[in-house]
Amino acid sequence: MATTSFHLYAVVSLLLIFFIQPSISIYCDEDDCYDLLGVSQNANASEIKRAYYKLSLKHHPDKNPDPESKKLFVKIANAYEILKDEATRGQYDYAIEHPEEVFYNTARYYHAYYGHKTDPRAVLVGLLLVLSGIQYLNQWTRYHQAIDMVKRTPAYKNKLKALELERTGALSSKKKGGYKLDKKTQEELSKELELQIKGAEKPSMWGLLGVRFILLPYTLGKLFLWYGSWYWRYKINKTSYSWEDASYLTRRALGAPSDSWEYLDESTKQDLINRRLWVKSNLESYLSEMRKESKRRR
C-alpha cells in the first residue's frame, strides 16, 4: 500500500512539473510583457499606452503583411491588455516578484480573465465531476488493495479450498497434506466469494458526491417525511418503537457508525435494544458496567 501511494505521489509530482506553467509565462508566454512594449516596469499608464500605439502602427496586419509581424502584434496586444489595467498589472508584478507561488498566481490569473465569463453552475458541475472522479478512484484503489491483502491470508486460501471440495464433492480428509489449487481454479472460485471488508467497501456510484448532490432534494424530502412520521408515531400516538427505529436510537446513543452496527450479531443487537440505551439513565448504567468489565479483564 505504501509503495502504491509513493508511485501515485511520484506521478502527480511529474505531472505538476511538466504541465504547470511558471507563474510569469501564463501572462505573456515566455516573453516579458514590459519588454514586448519596450517600457520599464516603472513606466506609467501614459507611457505604456504610447508604446503600444507606436508598435501597433508598425506591426498591425493592415500595415505590415509579414506573418512574423502579425504574430508579434498579437503578443503586443496581449501585453497591453495586461499592463493597461491596474489590477492585472499588479498581479503580473506580483508574479514577477514571487515566481515560486505558482498555484496562487495561476488562480489569480484565471479568476481575473475567466471568472466573470464563466457560469457558476458550470463551475459547480465541473467541480463535482472532478471530486466524484477522485473519490471513486480513491475508493477503487483502497478496495482492490484490501482485496489483494485478504487474498494473501491463510484464512482466505482455506475458504477457497473448502469451496473447491464442496463443488467437487470431495472429502477434506482425503485431500489433506499438500493440497493446492491451481491459479485458474483460484481465480474462478474467488469470483464466487463475496468479500465484505470493513473500511474498504466496493465502490458505488450512489455514494459519490455528484450523485448525492443531484439527489439532495429527494434526500431532504425523504428526511422531512421520516421526521414527520417519527413525531406522529412516537410523540403524538405514543406507540412502541419498531425494531428499525429502536436500532437507530441504540446506535445513536452508543455513537456507533452504521457499518459497525451491521456487523454485530442479532443476539447482541437484541440485548442492547432491550436495555433501552436511548434513555440517559440506562446508558449511564450500561457504560458503568462496561468500564467495570474492562477493569476486571485487566
mmCIF file of C-alpha atoms in Angstrom:
data_model
loop_
_atom_site.group_PDB
_atom_site.id
_atom_site.type_symbol
_atom_site.label_atom_id
_atom_site.label_comp_id
_atom_site.label_asym_id
_atom_site.label_seq_id
_atom_site.Cartn_x
_atom_site.Cartn_y
_atom_site.Cartn_z
ATOM 1 C CA MET A 1 0.000 0.000 0.000
ATOM 2 C CA ALA A 2 2.863 2.342 0.874
ATOM 3 C CA THR A 3 4.540 1.555 -2.465
ATOM 4 C CA THR A 4 1.353 2.374 -4.363
ATOM 5 C CA SER A 5 0.987 5.684 -2.514
ATOM 6 C CA PHE A 6 4.615 6.558 -3.330
ATOM 7 C CA HIS A 7 4.081 5.782 -7.025
ATOM 8 C CA LEU A 8 0.907 7.899 -7.079
ATOM 9 C CA TYR A 9 2.769 10.791 -5.441
ATOM 10 C CA ALA A 10 5.591 10.472 -7.964
ATOM 11 C CA VAL A 11 3.175 10.551 -10.925
ATOM 12 C CA VAL A 12 1.382 13.622 -9.567
ATOM 13 C CA SER A 13 4.706 15.371 -8.999
ATOM 14 C CA LEU A 14 5.833 14.685 -12.576
ATOM 15 C CA LEU A 15 2.529 15.978 -13.928
ATOM 16 C CA LEU A 16 2.929 19.157 -11.926
ATOM 17 C CA ILE A 17 6.480 19.622 -13.198
ATOM 18 C CA PHE A 18 5.685 19.068 -16.869
ATOM 19 C CA PHE A 19 2.220 20.573 -17.241
ATOM 20 C CA ILE A 20 2.037 23.512 -14.849
ATOM 21 C CA GLN A 21 3.490 26.663 -16.364
ATOM 22 C CA PRO A 22 5.656 29.080 -14.395
ATOM 23 C CA SER A 23 3.764 31.988 -12.837
ATOM 24 C CA ILE A 24 5.043 34.577 -15.306
ATOM 25 C CA SER A 25 4.576 32.556 -18.502
ATOM 26 C CA ILE A 26 0.786 32.358 -18.107
ATOM 27 C CA TYR A 27 0.617 36.085 -18.905
ATOM 28 C CA CYS A 28 2.851 36.633 -21.954
ATOM 29 C CA ASP A 29 4.086 33.116 -22.595
ATOM 30 C CA GLU A 30 7.891 33.044 -22.398
ATOM 31 C CA ASP A 31 8.201 36.788 -23.026
ATOM 32 C CA ASP A 32 8.255 39.668 -20.592
ATOM 33 C CA CYS A 33 5.186 41.884 -21.024
ATOM 34 C CA TYR A 34 7.200 45.060 -20.377
ATOM 35 C CA ASP A 35 9.898 44.041 -22.870
ATOM 36 C CA LEU A 36 7.278 43.405 -25.545
ATOM 37 C CA LEU A 37 6.134 47.017 -25.272
ATOM 38 C CA GLY A 38 9.665 48.319 -24.827
ATOM 39 C CA VAL A 39 8.986 50.004 -21.488
ATOM 40 C CA SER A 40 10.389 49.586 -17.989
ATOM 41 C CA GLN A 41 8.498 48.110 -15.070
ATOM 42 C CA ASN A 42 8.230 51.609 -13.580
ATOM 43 C CA ALA A 43 6.510 53.048 -16.660
ATOM 44 C CA ASN A 44 3.255 54.907 -16.053
ATOM 45 C CA ALA A 45 -0.040 54.318 -17.848
ATOM 46 C CA SER A 46 0.580 57.054 -20.439
ATOM 47 C CA GLU A 47 3.974 55.653 -21.382
ATOM 48 C CA ILE A 48 2.555 52.173 -21.777
ATOM 49 C CA LYS A 49 -0.282 53.477 -23.949
ATOM 50 C CA ARG A 50 2.071 55.461 -26.209
ATOM 51 C CA ALA A 51 4.408 52.473 -26.604
ATOM 52 C CA TYR A 52 1.512 50.233 -27.589
ATOM 53 C CA TYR A 53 0.118 52.628 -30.201
ATOM 54 C CA LYS A 54 3.571 53.098 -31.702
ATOM 55 C CA LEU A 55 4.169 49.358 -32.005
ATOM 56 C CA SER A 56 0.646 48.615 -33.219
ATOM 57 C CA LEU A 57 1.092 51.030 -36.129
ATOM 58 C CA LYS A 58 4.261 49.206 -37.084
ATOM 59 C CA HIS A 59 3.080 45.613 -36.695
ATOM 60 C CA HIS A 60 -0.686 45.746 -37.340
ATOM 61 C CA PRO A 61 -1.662 43.213 -40.061
ATOM 62 C CA ASP A 62 -3.251 46.019 -42.097
ATOM 63 C CA LYS A 63 0.072 47.900 -42.076
ATOM 64 C CA ASN A 64 2.520 45.001 -42.217
ATOM 65 C CA PRO A 65 1.648 41.778 -44.134
ATOM 66 C CA ASP A 66 4.652 39.899 -42.740
ATOM 67 C CA PRO A 67 3.383 36.751 -40.885
ATOM 68 C CA GLU A 68 6.024 37.164 -38.180
ATOM 69 C CA SER A 69 4.915 40.737 -37.672
ATOM 70 C CA LYS A 70 1.330 39.532 -37.248
ATOM 71 C CA LYS A 71 2.396 37.095 -34.514
ATOM 72 C CA LEU A 72 4.311 39.861 -32.767
ATOM 73 C CA PHE A 73 1.273 42.150 -32.930
ATOM 74 C CA VAL A 74 -0.837 39.532 -31.123
ATOM 75 C CA LYS A 75 1.780 39.360 -28.348
ATOM 76 C CA ILE A 76 1.968 43.144 -28.111
ATOM 77 C CA ALA A 77 -1.823 43.451 -27.878
ATOM 78 C CA ASN A 78 -1.923 40.815 -25.163
ATOM 79 C CA ALA A 79 0.843 42.546 -23.200
ATOM 80 C CA TYR A 80 -1.026 45.846 -23.441
ATOM 81 C CA GLU A 81 -4.271 44.261 -22.198
ATOM 82 C CA ILE A 82 -2.388 43.029 -19.134
ATOM 83 C CA LEU A 83 -0.470 46.205 -18.358
ATOM 84 C CA LYS A 84 -3.155 48.801 -19.078
ATOM 85 C CA ASP A 85 -5.328 47.550 -16.234
ATOM 86 C CA GLU A 86 -4.019 48.335 -12.755
ATOM 87 C CA ALA A 87 -5.394 45.117 -11.236
ATOM 88 C CA THR A 88 -3.909 42.695 -13.798
ATOM 89 C CA ARG A 89 -0.672 44.685 -13.901
ATOM 90 C CA GLY A 90 -0.420 44.386 -10.119
ATOM 91 C CA GLN A 91 -0.961 40.636 -10.371
ATOM 92 C CA TYR A 92 1.725 40.380 -13.050
ATOM 93 C CA ASP A 93 4.191 42.398 -10.974
ATOM 94 C CA TYR A 94 3.489 40.159 -8.003
ATOM 95 C CA ALA A 95 4.102 37.051 -10.146
ATOM 96 C CA ILE A 96 7.473 38.505 -11.207
ATOM 97 C CA GLU A 97 8.480 39.078 -7.596
ATOM 98 C CA HIS A 98 7.101 35.761 -6.309
ATOM 99 C CA PRO A 99 7.579 33.157 -9.073
ATOM 100 C CA GLU A 100 7.577 30.321 -6.515
ATOM 101 C CA GLU A 101 3.861 30.878 -5.706
ATOM 102 C CA VAL A 102 2.744 29.017 -8.810
ATOM 103 C CA PHE A 103 -0.729 27.913 -7.711
ATOM 104 C CA TYR A 104 -1.656 31.264 -6.182
ATOM 105 C CA ASN A 105 -0.546 33.282 -9.209
ATOM 106 C CA THR A 106 -2.232 30.907 -11.638
ATOM 107 C CA ALA A 107 -5.508 31.040 -9.699
ATOM 108 C CA ARG A 108 -5.462 34.855 -9.670
ATOM 109 C CA TYR A 109 -4.799 34.985 -13.401
ATOM 110 C CA TYR A 110 -7.645 32.678 -14.411
ATOM 111 C CA HIS A 111 -10.029 34.294 -11.945
ATOM 112 C CA ALA A 112 -9.305 37.717 -13.412
ATOM 113 C CA TYR A 113 -9.641 36.657 -17.047
ATOM 114 C CA TYR A 114 -12.322 33.971 -16.957
ATOM 115 C CA GLY A 115 -14.114 34.373 -13.620
ATOM 116 C CA HIS A 116 -16.693 36.866 -14.922
ATOM 117 C CA LYS A 117 -17.182 34.892 -18.156
ATOM 118 C CA THR A 118 -17.854 31.523 -16.542
ATOM 119 C CA ASP A 119 -21.301 30.347 -15.480
ATOM 120 C CA PRO A 120 -21.110 29.431 -11.767
ATOM 121 C CA ARG A 121 -23.368 26.452 -12.476
ATOM 122 C CA ALA A 122 -20.851 25.087 -14.970
ATOM 123 C CA VAL A 123 -18.075 25.564 -12.414
ATOM 124 C CA LEU A 124 -20.115 23.702 -9.788
ATOM 125 C CA VAL A 125 -20.864 20.826 -12.158
ATOM 126 C CA GLY A 126 -17.215 20.594 -13.202
ATOM 127 C CA LEU A 127 -16.060 20.663 -9.595
ATOM 128 C CA LEU A 128 -18.496 17.915 -8.618
ATOM 129 C CA LEU A 129 -17.373 15.775 -11.552
ATOM 130 C CA VAL A 130 -13.705 16.177 -10.655
ATOM 131 C CA LEU A 131 -14.297 15.483 -6.950
ATOM 132 C CA SER A 132 -16.506 12.482 -7.765
ATOM 133 C CA GLY A 133 -13.838 11.091 -10.071
ATOM 134 C CA ILE A 134 -11.151 11.483 -7.403
ATOM 135 C CA GLN A 135 -13.478 9.972 -4.791
ATOM 136 C CA TYR A 136 -14.286 6.943 -6.981
ATOM 137 C CA LEU A 137 -10.612 6.408 -7.865
ATOM 138 C CA ASN A 138 -9.656 6.547 -4.186
ATOM 139 C CA GLN A 139 -12.386 4.051 -3.222
ATOM 140 C CA TRP A 140 -11.454 1.744 -6.091
ATOM 141 C CA THR A 141 -7.770 1.798 -5.107
ATOM 142 C CA ARG A 142 -8.482 1.158 -1.415
ATOM 143 C CA TYR A 143 -10.904 -1.657 -2.227
ATOM 144 C CA HIS A 144 -8.543 -3.527 -4.535
ATOM 145 C CA GLN A 145 -5.583 -3.061 -2.206
ATOM 146 C CA ALA A 146 -7.683 -4.544 0.617
ATOM 147 C CA ILE A 147 -8.793 -7.436 -1.619
ATOM 148 C CA ASP A 148 -5.189 -8.215 -2.544
ATOM 149 C CA MET A 149 -4.184 -8.237 1.109
ATOM 150 C CA VAL A 150 -7.063 -10.538 2.093
ATOM 151 C CA LYS A 151 -6.256 -12.965 -0.719
ATOM 152 C CA ARG A 152 -2.791 -13.470 0.739
ATOM 153 C CA THR A 153 -4.124 -14.620 4.114
ATOM 154 C CA PRO A 154 -4.317 -18.334 5.030
ATOM 155 C CA ALA A 155 -7.978 -17.944 6.043
ATOM 156 C CA TYR A 156 -8.950 -16.862 2.537
ATOM 157 C CA LYS A 157 -6.984 -19.699 0.923
ATOM 158 C CA ASN A 158 -8.695 -22.186 3.249
ATOM 159 C CA LYS A 159 -12.080 -20.827 2.156
ATOM 160 C CA LEU A 160 -11.138 -21.386 -1.472
ATOM 161 C CA LYS A 161 -10.087 -24.966 -0.724
ATOM 162 C CA ALA A 162 -13.305 -25.633 1.178
ATOM 163 C CA LEU A 163 -15.353 -24.230 -1.703
ATOM 164 C CA GLU A 164 -13.489 -26.412 -4.210
ATOM 165 C CA LEU A 165 -14.030 -29.509 -2.084
ATOM 166 C CA GLU A 166 -17.713 -28.671 -1.795
ATOM 167 C CA ARG A 167 -18.078 -28.206 -5.542
ATOM 168 C CA THR A 168 -16.233 -31.386 -6.500
ATOM 169 C CA GLY A 169 -17.890 -33.464 -3.792
ATOM 170 C CA ALA A 170 -14.512 -34.493 -2.411
ATOM 171 C CA LEU A 171 -13.934 -35.120 1.306
ATOM 172 C CA SER A 172 -11.476 -32.859 3.079
ATOM 173 C CA SER A 173 -9.964 -35.865 4.845
ATOM 174 C CA LYS A 174 -8.821 -37.280 1.520
ATOM 175 C CA LYS A 175 -7.257 -34.031 0.467
ATOM 176 C CA LYS A 176 -5.112 -33.313 3.489
ATOM 177 C CA GLY A 177 -1.436 -32.635 3.136
ATOM 178 C CA GLY A 178 -0.087 -30.521 0.327
ATOM 179 C CA TYR A 179 -3.407 -29.925 -1.379
ATOM 180 C CA LYS A 180 -3.067 -26.831 -3.580
ATOM 181 C CA LEU A 181 -5.324 -25.087 -6.036
ATOM 182 C CA ASP A 182 -4.020 -24.087 -9.425
ATOM 183 C CA LYS A 183 -4.110 -20.418 -10.340
ATOM 184 C CA LYS A 184 -7.002 -20.727 -12.790
ATOM 185 C CA THR A 185 -9.162 -22.528 -10.250
ATOM 186 C CA GLN A 186 -8.352 -19.897 -7.634
ATOM 187 C CA GLU A 187 -9.493 -17.117 -9.959
ATOM 188 C CA GLU A 188 -12.749 -18.918 -10.751
ATOM 189 C CA LEU A 189 -13.521 -19.628 -7.106
ATOM 190 C CA SER A 190 -12.579 -16.138 -5.941
ATOM 191 C CA LYS A 191 -15.404 -14.729 -8.073
ATOM 192 C CA GLU A 192 -17.886 -16.750 -6.028
ATOM 193 C CA LEU A 193 -16.645 -15.379 -2.694
ATOM 194 C CA GLU A 194 -18.212 -12.019 -1.925
ATOM 195 C CA LEU A 195 -15.658 -10.224 0.225
ATOM 196 C CA GLN A 196 -17.043 -7.541 2.537
ATOM 197 C CA ILE A 197 -14.135 -5.616 4.001
ATOM 198 C CA LYS A 198 -14.918 -3.063 6.655
ATOM 199 C CA GLY A 199 -13.419 0.330 5.846
ATOM 200 C CA ALA A 200 -12.759 -0.580 2.193
ATOM 201 C CA GLU A 201 -16.160 -1.289 0.687
ATOM 202 C CA LYS A 202 -16.688 -1.862 -3.017
ATOM 203 C CA PRO A 203 -17.063 1.486 -4.857
ATOM 204 C CA SER A 204 -20.646 2.535 -5.511
ATOM 205 C CA MET A 205 -21.947 5.284 -7.773
ATOM 206 C CA TRP A 206 -24.627 6.122 -5.187
ATOM 207 C CA GLY A 207 -22.014 7.255 -2.687
ATOM 208 C CA LEU A 208 -20.321 9.774 -4.992
ATOM 209 C CA LEU A 209 -20.575 13.481 -4.204
ATOM 210 C CA GLY A 210 -22.043 14.328 -7.606
ATOM 211 C CA VAL A 211 -24.819 11.746 -7.323
ATOM 212 C CA ARG A 212 -25.587 12.777 -3.746
ATOM 213 C CA PHE A 213 -25.836 16.409 -4.822
ATOM 214 C CA ILE A 214 -28.261 15.559 -7.631
ATOM 215 C CA LEU A 215 -30.385 13.501 -5.237
ATOM 216 C CA LEU A 216 -30.231 16.155 -2.498
ATOM 217 C CA PRO A 217 -33.861 17.388 -2.975
ATOM 218 C CA TYR A 218 -35.118 13.790 -2.824
ATOM 219 C CA THR A 219 -32.949 13.072 0.240
ATOM 220 C CA LEU A 220 -34.181 16.173 2.071
ATOM 221 C CA GLY A 221 -37.801 15.373 1.230
ATOM 222 C CA LYS A 222 -37.383 11.828 2.475
ATOM 223 C CA LEU A 223 -35.736 13.114 5.656
ATOM 224 C CA PHE A 224 -38.600 15.528 6.396
ATOM 225 C CA LEU A 225 -41.152 12.760 5.846
ATOM 226 C CA TRP A 226 -39.200 10.473 8.155
ATOM 227 C CA TYR A 227 -39.081 13.079 10.924
ATOM 228 C CA GLY A 228 -42.781 13.825 10.473
ATOM 229 C CA SER A 229 -43.678 10.143 10.672
ATOM 230 C CA TRP A 230 -41.446 9.722 13.729
ATOM 231 C CA TYR A 231 -43.071 12.630 15.533
ATOM 232 C CA TRP A 232 -46.583 11.383 14.729
ATOM 233 C CA ARG A 233 -45.979 7.801 15.826
ATOM 234 C CA TYR A 234 -43.841 8.264 18.911
ATOM 235 C CA LYS A 235 -44.583 11.763 20.184
ATOM 236 C CA ILE A 236 -48.289 12.045 19.499
ATOM 237 C CA ASN A 237 -49.572 8.448 19.350
ATOM 238 C CA LYS A 238 -47.012 7.148 21.914
ATOM 239 C CA THR A 239 -46.592 3.809 20.099
ATOM 240 C CA SER A 240 -43.771 1.377 20.841
ATOM 241 C CA TYR A 241 -40.585 1.685 18.825
ATOM 242 C CA SER A 242 -40.204 -0.653 15.871
ATOM 243 C CA TRP A 243 -37.069 -2.800 15.557
ATOM 244 C CA GLU A 244 -35.528 -0.482 12.978
ATOM 245 C CA ASP A 245 -36.228 2.671 14.968
ATOM 246 C CA ALA A 246 -35.069 1.100 18.247
ATOM 247 C CA SER A 247 -31.865 0.043 16.457
ATOM 248 C CA TYR A 248 -31.359 3.597 15.244
ATOM 249 C CA LEU A 249 -31.856 5.040 18.750
ATOM 250 C CA THR A 250 -29.500 2.481 20.278
ATOM 251 C CA ARG A 251 -26.821 3.052 17.665
ATOM 252 C CA ARG A 252 -27.084 6.824 18.093
ATOM 253 C CA ALA A 253 -26.893 6.547 21.896
ATOM 254 C CA LEU A 254 -23.719 4.463 21.622
ATOM 255 C CA GLY A 255 -22.243 6.715 18.943
ATOM 256 C CA ALA A 256 -21.646 3.680 16.729
ATOM 257 C CA PRO A 257 -21.326 4.042 12.910
ATOM 258 C CA SER A 258 -23.986 2.273 10.861
ATOM 259 C CA ASP A 259 -21.495 -0.197 9.356
ATOM 260 C CA SER A 260 -20.211 -1.182 12.826
ATOM 261 C CA TRP A 261 -23.785 -1.827 13.965
ATOM 262 C CA GLU A 262 -24.460 -4.021 10.935
ATOM 263 C CA TYR A 263 -21.523 -6.278 11.803
ATOM 264 C CA LEU A 264 -22.950 -7.112 15.254
ATOM 265 C CA ASP A 265 -24.742 -10.431 15.644
ATOM 266 C CA GLU A 266 -28.510 -10.394 16.165
ATOM 267 C CA SER A 267 -28.392 -11.548 19.791
ATOM 268 C CA THR A 268 -26.062 -8.682 20.748
ATOM 269 C CA LYS A 269 -28.285 -6.199 18.951
ATOM 270 C CA GLN A 270 -31.355 -7.564 20.719
ATOM 271 C CA ASP A 271 -29.665 -7.327 24.114
ATOM 272 C CA LEU A 272 -28.625 -3.717 23.513
ATOM 273 C CA ILE A 273 -32.099 -2.753 22.284
ATOM 274 C CA ASN A 274 -33.757 -4.379 25.304
ATOM 275 C CA ARG A 275 -31.630 -2.172 27.567
ATOM 276 C CA ARG A 276 -33.301 0.933 26.069
ATOM 277 C CA LEU A 277 -29.996 2.779 25.932
ATOM 278 C CA TRP A 278 -31.586 5.881 24.440
ATOM 279 C CA VAL A 279 -32.760 6.609 27.991
ATOM 280 C CA LYS A 280 -29.935 8.520 29.693
ATOM 281 C CA SER A 281 -30.003 6.585 32.978
ATOM 282 C CA ASN A 282 -29.918 3.231 31.153
ATOM 283 C CA LEU A 283 -26.989 4.353 29.031
ATOM 284 C CA GLU A 284 -25.035 5.507 32.078
ATOM 285 C CA SER A 285 -25.630 2.166 33.815
ATOM 286 C CA TYR A 286 -24.514 0.259 30.714
ATOM 287 C CA LEU A 287 -21.340 2.329 30.316
ATOM 288 C CA SER A 288 -20.560 1.836 34.010
ATOM 289 C CA GLU A 289 -20.894 -1.941 33.549
ATOM 290 C CA MET A 290 -18.569 -1.851 30.559
ATOM 291 C CA ARG A 291 -15.937 0.076 32.497
ATOM 292 C CA LYS A 292 -16.089 -2.405 35.388
ATOM 293 C CA GLU A 293 -15.842 -5.334 32.957
ATOM 294 C CA SER A 294 -12.841 -3.739 31.278
ATOM 295 C CA LYS A 295 -11.066 -3.288 34.637
ATOM 296 C CA ARG A 296 -11.839 -6.870 35.635
ATOM 297 C CA ARG A 297 -10.273 -8.261 32.442
ATOM 298 C CA ARG A 298 -7.082 -6.337 33.080
#
